[in-house]
mmCIF file of C-alpha atoms in Angstrom:
data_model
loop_
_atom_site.group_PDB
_atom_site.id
_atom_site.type_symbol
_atom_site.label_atom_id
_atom_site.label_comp_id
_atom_site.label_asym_id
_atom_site.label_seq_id
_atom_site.Cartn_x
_atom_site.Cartn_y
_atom_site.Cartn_z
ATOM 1 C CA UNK A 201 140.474 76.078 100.091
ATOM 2 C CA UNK A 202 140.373 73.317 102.673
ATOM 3 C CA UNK A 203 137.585 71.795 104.755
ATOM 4 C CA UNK A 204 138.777 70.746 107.602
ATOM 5 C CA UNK A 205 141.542 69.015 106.036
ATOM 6 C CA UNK A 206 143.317 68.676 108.997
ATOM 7 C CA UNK A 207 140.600 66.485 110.877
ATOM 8 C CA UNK A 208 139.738 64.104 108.367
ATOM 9 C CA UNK A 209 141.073 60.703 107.673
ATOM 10 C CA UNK A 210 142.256 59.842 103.856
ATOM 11 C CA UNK A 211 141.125 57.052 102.180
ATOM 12 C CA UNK A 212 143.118 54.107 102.140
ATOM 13 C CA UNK A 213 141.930 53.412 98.812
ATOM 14 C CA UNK A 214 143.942 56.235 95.900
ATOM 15 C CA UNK A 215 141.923 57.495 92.983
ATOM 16 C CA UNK A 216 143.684 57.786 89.485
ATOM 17 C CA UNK A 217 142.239 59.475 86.565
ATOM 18 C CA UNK A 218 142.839 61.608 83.682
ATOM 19 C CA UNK A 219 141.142 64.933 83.697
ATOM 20 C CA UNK A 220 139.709 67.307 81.152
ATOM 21 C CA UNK A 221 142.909 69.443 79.273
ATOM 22 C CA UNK A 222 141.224 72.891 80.362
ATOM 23 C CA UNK A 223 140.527 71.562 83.777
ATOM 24 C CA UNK A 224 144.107 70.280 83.814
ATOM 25 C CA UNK A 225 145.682 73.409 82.721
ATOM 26 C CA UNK A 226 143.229 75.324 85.614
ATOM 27 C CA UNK A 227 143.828 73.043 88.343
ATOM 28 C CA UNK A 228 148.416 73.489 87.822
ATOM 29 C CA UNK A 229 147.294 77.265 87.905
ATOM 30 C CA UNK A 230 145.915 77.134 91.249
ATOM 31 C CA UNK A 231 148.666 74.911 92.528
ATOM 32 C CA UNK A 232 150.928 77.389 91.181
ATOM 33 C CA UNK A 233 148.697 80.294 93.339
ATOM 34 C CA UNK A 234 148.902 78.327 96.269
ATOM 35 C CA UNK A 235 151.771 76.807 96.152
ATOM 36 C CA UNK A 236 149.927 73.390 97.121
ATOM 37 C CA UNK A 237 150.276 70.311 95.228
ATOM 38 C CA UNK A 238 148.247 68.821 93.058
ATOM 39 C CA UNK A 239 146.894 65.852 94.678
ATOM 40 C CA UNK A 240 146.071 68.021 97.792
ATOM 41 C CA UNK A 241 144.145 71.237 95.623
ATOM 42 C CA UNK A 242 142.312 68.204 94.035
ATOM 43 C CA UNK A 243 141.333 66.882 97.208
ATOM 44 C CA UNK A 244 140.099 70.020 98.180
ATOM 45 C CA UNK A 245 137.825 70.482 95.007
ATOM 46 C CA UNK A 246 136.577 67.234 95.031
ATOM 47 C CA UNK A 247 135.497 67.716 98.627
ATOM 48 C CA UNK A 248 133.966 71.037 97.679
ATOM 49 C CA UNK A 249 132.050 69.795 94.572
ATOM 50 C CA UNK A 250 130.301 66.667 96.345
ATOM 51 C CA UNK A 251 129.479 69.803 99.343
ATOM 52 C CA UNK A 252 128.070 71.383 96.536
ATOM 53 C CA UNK A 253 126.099 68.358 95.189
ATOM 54 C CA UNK A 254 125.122 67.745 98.684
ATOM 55 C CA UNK A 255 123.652 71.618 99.396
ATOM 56 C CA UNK A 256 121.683 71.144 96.098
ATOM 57 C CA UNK A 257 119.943 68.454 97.205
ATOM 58 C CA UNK A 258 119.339 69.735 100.373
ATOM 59 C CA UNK A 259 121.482 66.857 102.169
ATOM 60 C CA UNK A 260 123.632 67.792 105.020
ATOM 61 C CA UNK A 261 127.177 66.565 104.944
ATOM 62 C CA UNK A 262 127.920 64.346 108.106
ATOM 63 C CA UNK A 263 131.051 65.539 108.554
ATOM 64 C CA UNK A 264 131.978 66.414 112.780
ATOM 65 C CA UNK A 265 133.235 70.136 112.852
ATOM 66 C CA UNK A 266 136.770 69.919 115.251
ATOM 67 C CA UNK A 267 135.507 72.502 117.082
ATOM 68 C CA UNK A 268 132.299 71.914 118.484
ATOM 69 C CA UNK A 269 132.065 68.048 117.558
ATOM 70 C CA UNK A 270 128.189 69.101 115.478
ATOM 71 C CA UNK A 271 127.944 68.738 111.944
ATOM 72 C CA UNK A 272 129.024 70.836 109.672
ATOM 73 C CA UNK A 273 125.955 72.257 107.624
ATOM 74 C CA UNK A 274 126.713 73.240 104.034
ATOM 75 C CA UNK A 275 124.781 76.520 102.271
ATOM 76 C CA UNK A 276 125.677 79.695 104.350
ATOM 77 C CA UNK A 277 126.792 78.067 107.756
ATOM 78 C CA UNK A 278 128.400 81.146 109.109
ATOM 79 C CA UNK A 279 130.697 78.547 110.552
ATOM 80 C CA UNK A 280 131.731 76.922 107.310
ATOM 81 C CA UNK A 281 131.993 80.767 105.491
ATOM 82 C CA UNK A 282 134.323 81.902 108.285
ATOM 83 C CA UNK A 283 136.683 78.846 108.119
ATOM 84 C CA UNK A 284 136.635 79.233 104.421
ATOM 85 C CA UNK A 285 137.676 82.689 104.758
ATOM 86 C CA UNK A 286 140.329 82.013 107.181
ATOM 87 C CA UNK A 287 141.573 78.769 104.729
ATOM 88 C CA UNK A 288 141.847 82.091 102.227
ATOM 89 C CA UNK A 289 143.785 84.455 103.929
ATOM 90 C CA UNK A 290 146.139 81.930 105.257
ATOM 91 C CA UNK A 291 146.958 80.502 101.485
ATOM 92 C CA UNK A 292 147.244 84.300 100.403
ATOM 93 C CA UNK A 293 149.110 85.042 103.888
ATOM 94 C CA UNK A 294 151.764 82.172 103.459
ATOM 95 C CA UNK A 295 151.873 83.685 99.614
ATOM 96 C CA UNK A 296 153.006 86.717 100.231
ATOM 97 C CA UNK A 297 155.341 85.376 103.078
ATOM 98 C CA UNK A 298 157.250 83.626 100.470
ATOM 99 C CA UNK A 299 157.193 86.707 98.180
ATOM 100 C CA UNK A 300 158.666 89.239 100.808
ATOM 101 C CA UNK A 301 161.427 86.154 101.364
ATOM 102 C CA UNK A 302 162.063 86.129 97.816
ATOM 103 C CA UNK A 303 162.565 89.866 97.252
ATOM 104 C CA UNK A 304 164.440 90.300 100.912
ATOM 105 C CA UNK A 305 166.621 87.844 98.888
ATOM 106 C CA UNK A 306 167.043 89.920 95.936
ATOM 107 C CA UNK A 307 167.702 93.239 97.543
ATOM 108 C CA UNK A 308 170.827 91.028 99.945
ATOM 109 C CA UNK A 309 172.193 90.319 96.123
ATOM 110 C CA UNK A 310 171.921 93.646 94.818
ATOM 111 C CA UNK A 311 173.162 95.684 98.034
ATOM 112 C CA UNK A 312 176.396 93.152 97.596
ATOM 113 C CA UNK A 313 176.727 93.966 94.370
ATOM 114 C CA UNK A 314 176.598 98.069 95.088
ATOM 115 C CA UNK A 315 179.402 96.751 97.808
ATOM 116 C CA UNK A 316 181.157 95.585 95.181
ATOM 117 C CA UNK A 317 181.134 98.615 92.523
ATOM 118 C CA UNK A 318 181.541 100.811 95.259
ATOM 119 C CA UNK A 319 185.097 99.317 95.937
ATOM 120 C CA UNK A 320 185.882 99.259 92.350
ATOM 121 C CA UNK A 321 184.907 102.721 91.797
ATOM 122 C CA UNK A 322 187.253 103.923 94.861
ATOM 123 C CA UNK A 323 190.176 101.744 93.706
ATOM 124 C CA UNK A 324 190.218 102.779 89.840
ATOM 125 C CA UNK A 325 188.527 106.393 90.179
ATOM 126 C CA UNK A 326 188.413 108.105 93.411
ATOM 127 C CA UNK A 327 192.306 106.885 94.779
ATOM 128 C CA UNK A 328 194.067 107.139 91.430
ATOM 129 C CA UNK A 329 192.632 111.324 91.643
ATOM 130 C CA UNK A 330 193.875 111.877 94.864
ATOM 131 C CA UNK A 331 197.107 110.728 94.927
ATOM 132 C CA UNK A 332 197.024 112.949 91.266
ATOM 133 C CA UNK A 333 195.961 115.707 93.383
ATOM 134 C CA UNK A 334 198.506 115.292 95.748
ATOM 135 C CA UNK A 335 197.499 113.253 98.871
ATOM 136 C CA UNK A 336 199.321 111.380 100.840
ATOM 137 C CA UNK A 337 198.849 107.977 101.373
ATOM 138 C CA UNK A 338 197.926 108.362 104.586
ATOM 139 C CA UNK A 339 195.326 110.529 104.160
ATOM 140 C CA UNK A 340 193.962 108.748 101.178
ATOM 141 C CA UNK A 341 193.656 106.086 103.841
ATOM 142 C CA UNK A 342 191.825 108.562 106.358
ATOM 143 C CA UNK A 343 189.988 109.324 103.280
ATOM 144 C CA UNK A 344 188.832 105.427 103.062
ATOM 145 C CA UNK A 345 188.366 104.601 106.036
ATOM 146 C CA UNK A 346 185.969 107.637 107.021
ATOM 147 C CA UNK A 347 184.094 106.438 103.560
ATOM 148 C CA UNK A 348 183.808 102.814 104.565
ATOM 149 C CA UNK A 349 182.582 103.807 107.761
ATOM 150 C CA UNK A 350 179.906 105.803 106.440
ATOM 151 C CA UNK A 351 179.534 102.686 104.106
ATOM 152 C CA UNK A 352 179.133 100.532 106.678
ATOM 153 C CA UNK A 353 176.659 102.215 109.087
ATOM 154 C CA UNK A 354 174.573 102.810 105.724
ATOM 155 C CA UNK A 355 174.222 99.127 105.266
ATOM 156 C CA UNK A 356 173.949 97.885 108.813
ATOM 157 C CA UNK A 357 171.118 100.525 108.879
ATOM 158 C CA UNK A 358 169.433 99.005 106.090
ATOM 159 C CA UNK A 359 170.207 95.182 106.691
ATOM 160 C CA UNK A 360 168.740 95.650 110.521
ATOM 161 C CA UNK A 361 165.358 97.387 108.463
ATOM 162 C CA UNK A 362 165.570 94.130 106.312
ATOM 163 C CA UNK A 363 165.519 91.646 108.701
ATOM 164 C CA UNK A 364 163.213 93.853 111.046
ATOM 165 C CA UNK A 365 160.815 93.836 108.558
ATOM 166 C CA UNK A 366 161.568 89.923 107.601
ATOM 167 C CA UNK A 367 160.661 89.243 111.353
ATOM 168 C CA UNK A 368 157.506 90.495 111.807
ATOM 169 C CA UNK A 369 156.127 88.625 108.746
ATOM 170 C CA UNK A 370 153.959 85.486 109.527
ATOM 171 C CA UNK A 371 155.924 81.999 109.568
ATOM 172 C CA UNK A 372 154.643 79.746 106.822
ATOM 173 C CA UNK A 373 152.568 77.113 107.798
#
């Protein structure tokens, strides 16, 4: 989750350490969940442990909200719960994104591939039994073409779903 990330100047001084192997192997899985890198998922944990410390002690946190230029309060600031939440569902919004990409991908290679057997199956099955049953060529070629047609408008039907559907997702941010 980030704080505010956005607003707040880095340090110009980098930190450098070697963390805890359980912590290690926790940290790469939420990096992997959000698709963030380390250093910035660290960032944000660091930043929400000393919040933390800072609540527990009953300290506030200093830190100038963007939006109305008043500290942020830490504990249940409805301000601080909301942008949390909307930190959430844009991680898990951007996730899914990239999911629906990835299968709108997948379903491109295997509707080529169908293409592809499809042609087969008319050139070593379907042409060689109707010239055995007697066609012409020139109706095996009506034959075809009314086929491919029918082919065709099938998968311009479903690419224009496809990309319909890829439209209307969110960008990633």
């Amino acid at each position: 989750m980030k704080n505010n990330s956005y607003y707040r100047p880095l340090s110009s001084q980098a930190s450098s350490f070697r963390m805890f192997e359980d912590n290690y192997d926790e940290v790469m899985k939420l990096c992997q969940a959000s698709g963030r890198k380390p250093a910035e998922e660290l960032r944000d944990l660091i930043d929400e442990a000393l919040r933390a410390r800072r609540a527990a002690n009953g300290e506030q946190s200093g830190i100038q909200s963007p939006e109305n230029g008043t500290p942020a309060e830490n504990g249940g600031d409805l301000h601080q719960t909301l942008q949390q939440s909307l930190e959430q569902y844009r991680a898990q919004s951007l996730h899914l994104t990239r999911e629906l990409r990835e299968y709108y991908g997948l379903l491109l290679e295997v509707l080529a591939g169908s293409y592809g057997a499809r042609r087969l199956i008319w050139n070593y099955i379907a042409e060689p039994r109707l010239r055995q049953a007697g066609h012409t060529p020139e109706q095996i070629k009506a034959q075809f073409e009314a086929e491919a047609k029918g082919w065709n408008a099938e998968r311009d039907k479903t690419a224009d779903m496809l990309e319909q559907a890829i439209r209307n997702l969110p960008l990633p941010k």
